Amino acid sequence: QVQLQESGGGLVQAGGSLRLSCAASGRTFSTYNMGWFRQAPGKERESVAAISWSGVNRYYGDSVKGRFTISRDNAKNTVYLQMSSLKPEDTAVYYCAADPFRGITIATFEYAYWGQGTQVTVSS
């Protein structure tokens, strides 16, 4: 079964940058669509970014467009989220997730595996 492990969270000042990593243990990682989500205190879970199994197709939530970049390295079984120009409202627990069913579009991704989350805190 697939296991996902996020890392790279921490405390950063507004305007700073962080790179999150999500390492997967599955033997077929290269066939999975991947996504990043976050949940801030008192808020609903939010889709942040997604990337197709090939790495060709990418999606970003409106609130992070132009600031965050999702990428993957299938040889390392890892997906990344580069976060720049961070704002206090980016403070949240960030989760990665895997869609082993290879949904054709971002809207139809079916995330079956989730990591435990990593905390990102952005100070004013």
CSV table of N, CA, C and O in Angstrom, one decimal:
chain,number,residue,atom,x,y,z
A,1,GLN,N,0.8,-1.2,0.0
A,1,GLN,CA,0.0,0.0,0.0
A,1,GLN,C,0.9,1.2,0.0
A,1,GLN,O,2.0,1.2,0.5
A,2,VAL,N,0.4,2.3,-0.6
A,2,VAL,CA,1.1,3.5,-0.7
A,2,VAL,C,1.2,4.3,0.6
A,2,VAL,O,0.1,4.5,1.3
A,3,GLN,N,2.3,4.8,1.0
A,3,GLN,CA,2.5,5.7,2.1
A,3,GLN,C,3.1,7.0,1.6
A,3,GLN,O,4.0,7.0,0.8
A,4,LEU,N,2.6,8.1,2.2
A,4,LEU,CA,3.1,9.4,1.8
A,4,LEU,C,3.6,10.1,3.0
A,4,LEU,O,3.0,10.1,4.1
A,5,GLN,N,4.8,10.8,2.9
A,5,GLN,CA,5.4,11.5,4.0
A,5,GLN,C,5.8,12.9,3.6
A,5,GLN,O,6.7,13.1,2.7
A,6,GLU,N,5.1,13.9,4.1
A,6,GLU,CA,5.4,15.3,3.9
A,6,GLU,C,6.6,15.7,4.8
A,6,GLU,O,6.8,15.3,5.9
A,7,SER,N,7.3,16.7,4.3
A,7,SER,CA,8.4,17.4,5.0
A,7,SER,C,8.6,18.8,4.5
A,7,SER,O,8.2,19.1,3.4
A,8,GLY,N,9.4,19.6,5.3
A,8,GLY,CA,9.7,20.9,4.8
A,8,GLY,C,9.0,22.0,5.4
A,8,GLY,O,9.3,23.2,5.2
A,9,GLY,N,7.9,21.7,6.2
A,9,GLY,CA,7.2,22.8,6.8
A,9,GLY,C,8.0,23.5,7.9
A,9,GLY,O,9.0,23.0,8.3
A,10,GLY,N,7.5,24.6,8.4
A,10,GLY,CA,8.1,25.3,9.4
A,10,GLY,C,7.6,26.7,9.6
A,10,GLY,O,6.5,27.1,9.0
A,11,LEU,N,8.3,27.6,10.3
A,11,LEU,CA,8.0,29.0,10.5
A,11,LEU,C,8.8,29.9,9.6
A,11,LEU,O,10.0,29.7,9.5
A,12,VAL,N,8.1,30.8,8.9
A,12,VAL,CA,8.8,31.7,8.0
A,12,VAL,C,8.1,33.0,8.1
A,12,VAL,O,6.9,33.1,8.4
A,13,GLN,N,8.9,34.1,7.8
A,13,GLN,CA,8.3,35.4,7.8
A,13,GLN,C,7.6,35.7,6.5
A,13,GLN,O,7.9,35.1,5.5
A,14,ALA,N,6.6,36.6,6.6
A,14,ALA,CA,5.9,37.0,5.4
A,14,ALA,C,6.9,37.4,4.3
A,14,ALA,O,7.9,38.2,4.6
A,15,GLY,N,6.6,37.0,3.1
A,15,GLY,CA,7.5,37.3,2.0
A,15,GLY,C,8.6,36.3,1.7
A,15,GLY,O,9.3,36.3,0.7
A,16,GLY,N,8.7,35.3,2.6
A,16,GLY,CA,9.7,34.3,2.5
A,16,GLY,C,9.3,33.1,1.7
A,16,GLY,O,8.2,33.1,1.1
A,17,SER,N,10.1,32.1,1.7
A,17,SER,CA,9.9,30.9,0.9
A,17,SER,C,10.1,29.6,1.6
A,17,SER,O,10.9,29.6,2.6
A,18,LEU,N,9.4,28.6,1.2
A,18,LEU,CA,9.6,27.3,1.7
A,18,LEU,C,9.4,26.3,0.6
A,18,LEU,O,8.6,26.6,-0.3
A,19,ARG,N,10.0,25.1,0.7
A,19,ARG,CA,9.7,24.1,-0.3
A,19,ARG,C,9.3,22.8,0.5
A,19,ARG,O,10.1,22.3,1.3
A,20,LEU,N,8.1,22.4,0.2
A,20,LEU,CA,7.6,21.2,0.8
A,20,LEU,C,7.9,20.0,-0.1
A,20,LEU,O,7.9,20.1,-1.3
A,21,SER,N,8.1,18.8,0.5
A,21,SER,CA,8.4,17.6,-0.2
A,21,SER,C,7.4,16.5,0.3
A,21,SER,O,7.0,16.5,1.4
A,22,CYS,N,7.1,15.7,-0.6
A,22,CYS,CA,6.2,14.5,-0.3
A,22,CYS,C,6.8,13.3,-0.9
A,22,CYS,O,6.8,13.2,-2.2
A,23,ALA,N,7.3,12.4,-0.1
A,23,ALA,CA,8.0,11.2,-0.6
A,23,ALA,C,7.0,10.0,-0.5
A,23,ALA,O,6.3,9.8,0.5
A,24,ALA,N,6.9,9.3,-1.6
A,24,ALA,CA,5.9,8.2,-1.7
A,24,ALA,C,6.7,6.8,-1.6
A,24,ALA,O,7.7,6.7,-2.2
A,25,SER,N,6.0,5.9,-1.0
A,25,SER,CA,6.6,4.5,-0.9
A,25,SER,C,6.1,3.5,-1.9
A,25,SER,O,6.5,2.4,-2.0
A,26,GLY,N,5.1,3.9,-2.7
A,26,GLY,CA,4.5,3.0,-3.6
A,26,GLY,C,5.4,2.7,-4.8
A,26,GLY,O,6.2,3.4,-5.2
A,27,ARG,N,5.2,1.5,-5.3
A,27,ARG,CA,6.0,1.0,-6.4
A,27,ARG,C,5.6,1.5,-7.7
A,27,ARG,O,6.4,1.4,-8.7
A,28,THR,N,4.4,2.1,-7.8
A,28,THR,CA,4.0,2.7,-9.1
A,28,THR,C,3.7,4.2,-9.0
A,28,THR,O,2.8,4.7,-9.6
A,29,PHE,N,4.5,4.9,-8.2
A,29,PHE,CA,4.4,6.3,-8.0
A,29,PHE,C,4.3,7.1,-9.4
A,29,PHE,O,3.5,8.0,-9.5
A,30,SER,N,5.1,6.6,-10.3
A,30,SER,CA,5.1,7.3,-11.6
A,30,SER,C,3.8,7.3,-12.4
A,30,SER,O,3.6,8.1,-13.3
A,31,THR,N,2.9,6.5,-12.0
A,31,THR,CA,1.6,6.4,-12.6
A,31,THR,C,0.5,7.2,-11.9
A,31,THR,O,-0.6,7.3,-12.3
A,32,TYR,N,0.9,7.8,-10.7
A,32,TYR,CA,-0.1,8.5,-9.9
A,32,TYR,C,-0.2,10.0,-10.2
A,32,TYR,O,0.8,10.7,-10.4
A,33,ASN,N,-1.4,10.5,-10.3
A,33,ASN,CA,-1.6,11.9,-10.2
A,33,ASN,C,-1.4,12.3,-8.7
A,33,ASN,O,-1.7,11.6,-7.8
A,34,MET,N,-0.9,13.6,-8.5
A,34,MET,CA,-0.6,14.0,-7.1
A,34,MET,C,-1.2,15.4,-6.9
A,34,MET,O,-1.3,16.2,-7.8
A,35,GLY,N,-1.5,15.6,-5.6
A,35,GLY,CA,-2.0,16.9,-5.2
A,35,GLY,C,-1.5,17.4,-3.9
A,35,GLY,O,-1.1,16.6,-3.1
A,36,TRP,N,-1.6,18.7,-3.7
A,36,TRP,CA,-1.4,19.3,-2.4
A,36,TRP,C,-2.6,20.0,-1.9
A,36,TRP,O,-3.3,20.7,-2.7
A,37,PHE,N,-2.9,19.8,-0.6
A,37,PHE,CA,-4.1,20.5,0.0
A,37,PHE,C,-3.6,21.2,1.3
A,37,PHE,O,-2.5,20.9,1.8
A,38,ARG,N,-4.4,22.1,1.8
A,38,ARG,CA,-4.1,22.7,3.1
A,38,ARG,C,-5.4,22.9,3.8
A,38,ARG,O,-6.5,23.1,3.2
A,39,GLN,N,-5.3,23.0,5.1
A,39,GLN,CA,-6.4,23.4,6.0
A,39,GLN,C,-5.9,24.3,7.1
A,39,GLN,O,-5.0,24.0,7.9
A,40,ALA,N,-6.4,25.5,7.0
A,40,ALA,CA,-6.1,26.6,8.0
A,40,ALA,C,-7.0,26.5,9.2
A,40,ALA,O,-8.2,26.0,9.0
A,41,PRO,N,-6.6,27.0,10.3
A,41,PRO,CA,-7.5,27.0,11.5
A,41,PRO,C,-8.9,27.7,11.2
A,41,PRO,O,-8.9,28.8,10.6
A,42,GLY,N,-9.9,27.0,11.5
A,42,GLY,CA,-11.3,27.5,11.2
A,42,GLY,C,-11.7,27.5,9.8
A,42,GLY,O,-12.8,28.0,9.5
A,43,LYS,N,-11.0,26.9,8.9
A,43,LYS,CA,-11.3,27.0,7.5
A,43,LYS,C,-11.5,25.6,6.9
A,43,LYS,O,-11.0,24.6,7.5
A,44,GLU,N,-12.2,25.5,5.8
A,44,GLU,CA,-12.3,24.2,5.1
A,44,GLU,C,-11.0,23.8,4.4
A,44,GLU,O,-10.2,24.6,4.1
A,45,ARG,N,-10.9,22.5,4.2
A,45,ARG,CA,-9.8,22.0,3.4
A,45,ARG,C,-9.8,22.6,2.0
A,45,ARG,O,-10.9,22.7,1.4
A,46,GLU,N,-8.6,23.1,1.5
A,46,GLU,CA,-8.5,23.8,0.3
A,46,GLU,C,-7.5,23.1,-0.6
A,46,GLU,O,-6.5,22.7,-0.2
A,47,SER,N,-7.9,22.9,-1.9
A,47,SER,CA,-7.0,22.4,-2.9
A,47,SER,C,-6.0,23.5,-3.3
A,47,SER,O,-6.4,24.6,-3.7
A,48,VAL,N,-4.7,23.2,-3.2
A,48,VAL,CA,-3.7,24.1,-3.4
A,48,VAL,C,-3.1,24.0,-4.8
A,48,VAL,O,-2.9,24.9,-5.6
A,49,ALA,N,-2.7,22.7,-5.2
A,49,ALA,CA,-2.1,22.5,-6.4
A,49,ALA,C,-2.2,21.0,-6.8
A,49,ALA,O,-2.5,20.2,-5.9
A,50,ALA,N,-2.1,20.7,-8.0
A,50,ALA,CA,-2.2,19.3,-8.5
A,50,ALA,C,-1.3,19.1,-9.7
A,50,ALA,O,-1.0,20.1,-10.4
A,51,ILE,N,-0.8,17.9,-10.0
A,51,ILE,CA,0.0,17.6,-11.1
A,51,ILE,C,-0.3,16.2,-11.6
A,51,ILE,O,-0.5,15.3,-10.8
A,52,SER,N,-0.4,16.1,-12.9
A,52,SER,CA,-0.7,14.8,-13.5
A,52,SER,C,0.5,13.9,-13.4
A,52,SER,O,1.6,14.3,-13.1
A,53,TRP,N,0.3,12.6,-13.6
A,53,TRP,CA,1.3,11.6,-13.5
A,53,TRP,C,2.5,11.9,-14.4
A,53,TRP,O,3.6,11.6,-14.0
A,54,SER,N,2.3,12.5,-15.5
A,54,SER,CA,3.3,12.8,-16.4
A,54,SER,C,4.1,14.1,-16.1
A,54,SER,O,5.2,14.3,-16.6
A,55,GLY,N,3.5,14.9,-15.2
A,55,GLY,CA,4.1,16.2,-14.9
A,55,GLY,C,3.7,17.3,-15.9
A,55,GLY,O,4.1,18.4,-15.7
A,56,VAL,N,3.0,16.9,-16.9
A,56,VAL,CA,2.7,17.9,-18.0
A,56,VAL,C,1.6,18.9,-17.6
A,56,VAL,O,1.7,20.1,-17.9
A,57,ASN,N,0.6,18.4,-16.9
A,57,ASN,CA,-0.6,19.2,-16.6
A,57,ASN,C,-0.5,19.6,-15.1
A,57,ASN,O,-0.3,18.7,-14.2
A,58,ARG,N,-0.7,20.9,-14.8
A,58,ARG,CA,-0.7,21.4,-13.5
A,58,ARG,C,-1.9,22.3,-13.2
A,58,ARG,O,-2.4,22.9,-14.1
A,59,TYR,N,-2.2,22.3,-11.9
A,59,TYR,CA,-3.3,23.2,-11.5
A,59,TYR,C,-2.9,23.9,-10.2
A,59,TYR,O,-2.2,23.4,-9.4
A,60,TYR,N,-3.4,25.1,-10.1
A,60,TYR,CA,-3.2,25.9,-8.9
A,60,TYR,C,-4.4,26.6,-8.4
A,60,TYR,O,-5.2,27.1,-9.3
A,61,GLY,N,-4.7,26.6,-7.1
A,61,GLY,CA,-5.8,27.4,-6.6
A,61,GLY,C,-5.5,28.9,-6.8
A,61,GLY,O,-4.4,29.3,-6.9
A,62,ASP,N,-6.6,29.6,-7.0
A,62,ASP,CA,-6.6,31.0,-7.3
A,62,ASP,C,-5.7,31.8,-6.3
A,62,ASP,O,-5.0,32.7,-6.6
A,63,SER,N,-5.8,31.4,-5.0
A,63,SER,CA,-5.1,32.1,-4.0
A,63,SER,C,-3.6,32.0,-4.0
A,63,SER,O,-2.9,32.8,-3.3
A,64,VAL,N,-3.1,31.0,-4.7
A,64,VAL,CA,-1.6,30.8,-4.7
A,64,VAL,C,-1.0,30.9,-6.1
A,64,VAL,O,0.2,30.8,-6.3
A,65,LYS,N,-1.8,31.2,-7.1
A,65,LYS,CA,-1.3,31.3,-8.5
A,65,LYS,C,-0.2,32.4,-8.5
A,65,LYS,O,-0.4,33.5,-8.0
A,66,GLY,N,0.9,32.1,-9.2
A,66,GLY,CA,2.0,33.1,-9.3
A,66,GLY,C,2.9,33.0,-8.2
A,66,GLY,O,4.0,33.6,-8.3
A,67,ARG,N,2.6,32.3,-7.1
A,67,ARG,CA,3.5,32.2,-5.9
A,67,ARG,C,3.9,30.8,-5.6
A,67,ARG,O,5.1,30.6,-5.1
A,68,PHE,N,3.1,29.8,-5.9
A,68,PHE,CA,3.5,28.4,-5.7
A,68,PHE,C,3.7,27.7,-6.9
A,68,PHE,O,3.1,28.0,-8.0
A,69,THR,N,4.6,26.7,-6.9
A,69,THR,CA,4.9,25.8,-8.0
A,69,THR,C,4.9,24.4,-7.6
A,69,THR,O,5.6,24.0,-6.6
A,70,ILE,N,4.2,23.5,-8.3
A,70,ILE,CA,4.2,22.1,-8.0
A,70,ILE,C,5.1,21.4,-9.1
A,70,ILE,O,5.0,21.8,-10.2
A,71,SER,N,5.8,20.4,-8.6
A,71,SER,CA,6.7,19.7,-9.5
A,71,SER,C,6.8,18.3,-9.0
A,71,SER,O,6.4,18.0,-7.9
A,72,ARG,N,7.4,17.4,-9.8
A,72,ARG,CA,7.6,16.0,-9.3
A,72,ARG,C,8.9,15.5,-10.0
A,72,ARG,O,9.3,15.9,-11.0
A,73,ASP,N,9.4,14.5,-9.3
A,73,ASP,CA,10.6,13.8,-9.7
A,73,ASP,C,10.3,12.3,-9.6
A,73,ASP,O,10.4,11.8,-8.5
A,74,ASN,N,9.8,11.7,-10.6
A,74,ASN,CA,9.4,10.3,-10.5
A,74,ASN,C,10.5,9.4,-10.2
A,74,ASN,O,10.3,8.3,-9.6
A,75,ALA,N,11.7,9.7,-10.6
A,75,ALA,CA,12.9,8.9,-10.2
A,75,ALA,C,13.1,8.8,-8.7
A,75,ALA,O,13.7,7.9,-8.2
A,76,LYS,N,12.7,9.9,-8.0
A,76,LYS,CA,12.8,9.9,-6.6
A,76,LYS,C,11.5,9.7,-5.8
A,76,LYS,O,11.5,9.8,-4.6
A,77,ASN,N,10.5,9.4,-6.5
A,77,ASN,CA,9.2,9.1,-5.9
A,77,ASN,C,8.7,10.3,-5.0
A,77,ASN,O,8.2,10.1,-3.9
A,78,THR,N,8.9,11.5,-5.5
A,78,THR,CA,8.7,12.7,-4.7
A,78,THR,C,8.0,13.8,-5.5
A,78,THR,O,8.3,14.0,-6.7
A,79,VAL,N,7.1,14.4,-4.8
A,79,VAL,CA,6.4,15.6,-5.4
A,79,VAL,C,6.8,16.8,-4.5
A,79,VAL,O,6.9,16.7,-3.3
A,80,TYR,N,6.9,18.0,-5.1
A,80,TYR,CA,7.3,19.2,-4.4
A,80,TYR,C,6.3,20.3,-4.5
A,80,TYR,O,5.5,20.3,-5.5
A,81,LEU,N,6.3,21.2,-3.5
A,81,LEU,CA,5.5,22.4,-3.6
A,81,LEU,C,6.5,23.5,-3.2
A,81,LEU,O,6.8,23.7,-2.0
A,82,GLN,N,6.9,24.3,-4.1
A,82,GLN,CA,7.7,25.5,-3.9
A,82,GLN,C,6.8,26.6,-3.6
A,82,GLN,O,6.0,27.0,-4.4
A,83,MET,N,6.9,27.2,-2.4
A,83,MET,CA,6.1,28.3,-2.0
A,83,MET,C,6.9,29.6,-1.8
A,83,MET,O,7.9,29.6,-1.1
A,84,SER,N,6.6,30.6,-2.5
A,84,SER,CA,7.3,31.9,-2.5
A,84,SER,C,6.3,33.0,-2.1
A,84,SER,O,5.1,32.9,-2.2
A,85,SER,N,6.9,34.2,-1.7
A,85,SER,CA,6.0,35.3,-1.4
A,85,SER,C,4.9,35.0,-0.4
A,85,SER,O,3.8,35.3,-0.6
A,86,LEU,N,5.3,34.2,0.6
A,86,LEU,CA,4.3,33.7,1.5
A,86,LEU,C,3.7,34.8,2.3
A,86,LEU,O,4.2,35.8,2.7
A,87,LYS,N,2.4,34.6,2.6
A,87,LYS,CA,1.5,35.5,3.3
A,87,LYS,C,1.0,34.8,4.6
A,87,LYS,O,0.9,33.6,4.7
A,88,PRO,N,0.7,35.6,5.6
A,88,PRO,CA,0.1,35.0,6.8
A,88,PRO,C,-1.1,34.1,6.5
A,88,PRO,O,-1.3,33.1,7.2
A,89,GLU,N,-1.9,34.4,5.5
A,89,GLU,CA,-3.0,33.6,5.2
A,89,GLU,C,-2.7,32.2,4.6
A,89,GLU,O,-3.6,31.4,4.4
A,90,ASP,N,-1.4,32.0,4.3
A,90,ASP,CA,-0.9,30.7,3.8
A,90,ASP,C,-0.7,29.8,5.0
A,90,ASP,O,-0.5,28.6,4.8
A,91,THR,N,-0.8,30.3,6.2
A,91,THR,CA,-0.6,29.4,7.4
A,91,THR,C,-1.6,28.3,7.4
A,91,THR,O,-2.9,28.6,7.4
A,92,ALA,N,-1.2,27.1,7.5
A,92,ALA,CA,-2.1,25.9,7.4
A,92,ALA,C,-1.3,24.6,7.6
A,92,ALA,O,0.0,24.7,7.6
A,93,VAL,N,-2.0,23.5,7.8
A,93,VAL,CA,-1.4,22.2,7.7
A,93,VAL,C,-1.5,21.8,6.2
A,93,VAL,O,-2.6,21.9,5.7
A,94,TYR,N,-0.4,21.4,5.6
A,94,TYR,CA,-0.3,21.1,4.2
A,94,TYR,C,-0.2,19.6,4.1
A,94,TYR,O,0.6,18.9,4.7
A,95,TYR,N,-1.1,19.0,3.2
A,95,TYR,CA,-1.1,17.6,3.0
A,95,TYR,C,-0.9,17.3,1.5
A,95,TYR,O,-1.3,18.0,0.6
A,96,CYS,N,-0.2,16.2,1.3
A,96,CYS,CA,-0.1,15.7,-0.1
A,96,CYS,C,-1.0,14.5,-0.2
A,96,CYS,O,-1.3,13.8,0.8
A,97,ALA,N,-1.4,14.2,-1.4
A,97,ALA,CA,-2.3,13.1,-1.7
A,97,ALA,C,-2.1,12.5,-3.1
A,97,ALA,O,-1.5,13.2,-4.0
A,98,ALA,N,-2.4,11.3,-3.2
A,98,ALA,CA,-2.1,10.5,-4.5
A,98,ALA,C,-3.4,10.0,-5.1
A,98,ALA,O,-4.2,9.4,-4.3
A,99,ASP,N,-3.6,10.1,-6.4
A,99,ASP,CA,-4.7,9.5,-7.1
A,99,ASP,C,-4.1,8.4,-7.9
A,99,ASP,O,-3.4,8.6,-9.0
A,100,PRO,N,-4.3,7.1,-7.5
A,100,PRO,CA,-3.8,6.0,-8.3
A,100,PRO,C,-4.6,5.6,-9.5
A,100,PRO,O,-4.2,4.7,-10.3
A,101,PHE,N,-5.7,6.3,-9.7
A,101,PHE,CA,-6.7,5.9,-10.8
A,101,PHE,C,-6.5,6.7,-12.0
A,101,PHE,O,-7.1,6.5,-13.0
A,102,ARG,N,-5.6,7.6,-12.0
A,102,ARG,CA,-5.2,8.5,-13.2
A,102,ARG,C,-6.4,9.1,-13.8
A,102,ARG,O,-6.7,8.9,-15.0
A,103,GLY,N,-7.1,9.9,-13.0
A,103,GLY,CA,-8.2,10.7,-13.5
A,103,GLY,C,-7.7,11.5,-14.7
A,103,GLY,O,-6.6,12.0,-14.7
A,104,ILE,N,-8.6,11.7,-15.7
A,104,ILE,CA,-8.3,12.3,-16.9
A,104,ILE,C,-8.1,13.8,-16.7
A,104,ILE,O,-7.2,14.4,-17.4
A,105,THR,N,-8.9,14.4,-15.9
A,105,THR,CA,-8.8,15.9,-15.6
A,105,THR,C,-8.6,16.1,-14.1
A,105,THR,O,-8.9,15.2,-13.3
A,106,ILE,N,-8.1,17.3,-13.8
A,106,ILE,CA,-7.9,17.6,-12.4
A,106,ILE,C,-9.1,17.5,-11.6
A,106,ILE,O,-9.1,17.0,-10.5
A,107,ALA,N,-10.3,17.9,-12.2
A,107,ALA,CA,-11.5,17.8,-11.5
A,107,ALA,C,-12.0,16.4,-11.1
A,107,ALA,O,-12.8,16.2,-10.2
A,108,THR,N,-11.4,15.4,-11.8
A,108,THR,CA,-11.8,14.0,-11.6
A,108,THR,C,-10.8,13.2,-10.9
A,108,THR,O,-10.9,12.0,-10.8
A,109,PHE,N,-9.7,13.8,-10.4
A,109,PHE,CA,-8.7,13.1,-9.6
A,109,PHE,C,-9.5,12.5,-8.4
A,109,PHE,O,-10.3,13.1,-7.8
A,110,GLU,N,-9.1,11.3,-8.1
A,110,GLU,CA,-9.7,10.6,-6.9
A,110,GLU,C,-8.5,10.2,-6.0
A,110,GLU,O,-7.8,9.2,-6.2
A,111,TYR,N,-8.4,11.0,-4.9
A,111,TYR,CA,-7.3,10.8,-4.0
A,111,TYR,C,-7.6,9.7,-3.0
A,111,TYR,O,-8.4,9.8,-2.2
A,112,ALA,N,-6.8,8.7,-3.1
A,112,ALA,CA,-7.0,7.5,-2.3
A,112,ALA,C,-6.0,7.4,-1.1
A,112,ALA,O,-6.2,6.7,-0.2
A,113,TYR,N,-4.9,8.1,-1.3
A,113,TYR,CA,-3.8,8.1,-0.3
A,113,TYR,C,-3.4,9.5,0.2
A,113,TYR,O,-3.3,10.4,-0.6
A,114,TRP,N,-3.2,9.6,1.5
A,114,TRP,CA,-2.9,10.9,2.1
A,114,TRP,C,-1.8,10.9,3.0
A,114,TRP,O,-1.6,9.9,3.8
A,115,GLY,N,-1.0,11.9,3.1
A,115,GLY,CA,0.1,12.0,4.1
A,115,GLY,C,-0.5,12.5,5.4
A,115,GLY,O,-1.7,12.9,5.5
A,116,GLN,N,0.4,12.6,6.4
A,116,GLN,CA,0.0,13.1,7.7
A,116,GLN,C,-0.1,14.6,7.9
A,116,GLN,O,-0.6,15.1,8.9
A,117,GLY,N,0.5,15.3,7.0
A,117,GLY,CA,0.5,16.7,7.0
A,117,GLY,C,1.8,17.3,7.6
A,117,GLY,O,2.5,16.7,8.4
A,118,THR,N,2.1,18.6,7.2
A,118,THR,CA,3.2,19.3,7.7
A,118,THR,C,2.7,20.7,7.9
A,118,THR,O,2.1,21.3,7.1
A,119,GLN,N,3.1,21.3,9.1
A,119,GLN,CA,2.7,22.6,9.5
A,119,GLN,C,3.5,23.7,8.8
A,119,GLN,O,4.7,23.7,8.9
A,120,VAL,N,2.8,24.7,8.2
A,120,VAL,CA,3.5,25.9,7.7
A,120,VAL,C,2.9,27.1,8.4
A,120,VAL,O,1.6,27.3,8.4
A,121,THR,N,3.7,27.9,9.0
A,121,THR,CA,3.3,29.1,9.7
A,121,THR,C,4.0,30.3,9.2
A,121,THR,O,5.2,30.3,9.2
A,122,VAL,N,3.3,31.3,8.8
A,122,VAL,CA,3.8,32.5,8.2
A,122,VAL,C,3.5,33.6,9.1
A,122,VAL,O,2.4,34.0,9.4
A,123,SER,N,4.6,34.3,9.6
A,123,SER,CA,4.4,35.4,10.6
A,123,SER,C,4.3,36.7,9.8
A,123,SER,O,4.9,36.9,8.7
A,124,SER,N,3.7,37.7,10.5
A,124,SER,CA,3.5,39.0,9.9
A,124,SER,C,4.8,39.8,9.9
A,124,SER,O,5.6,39.6,10.8
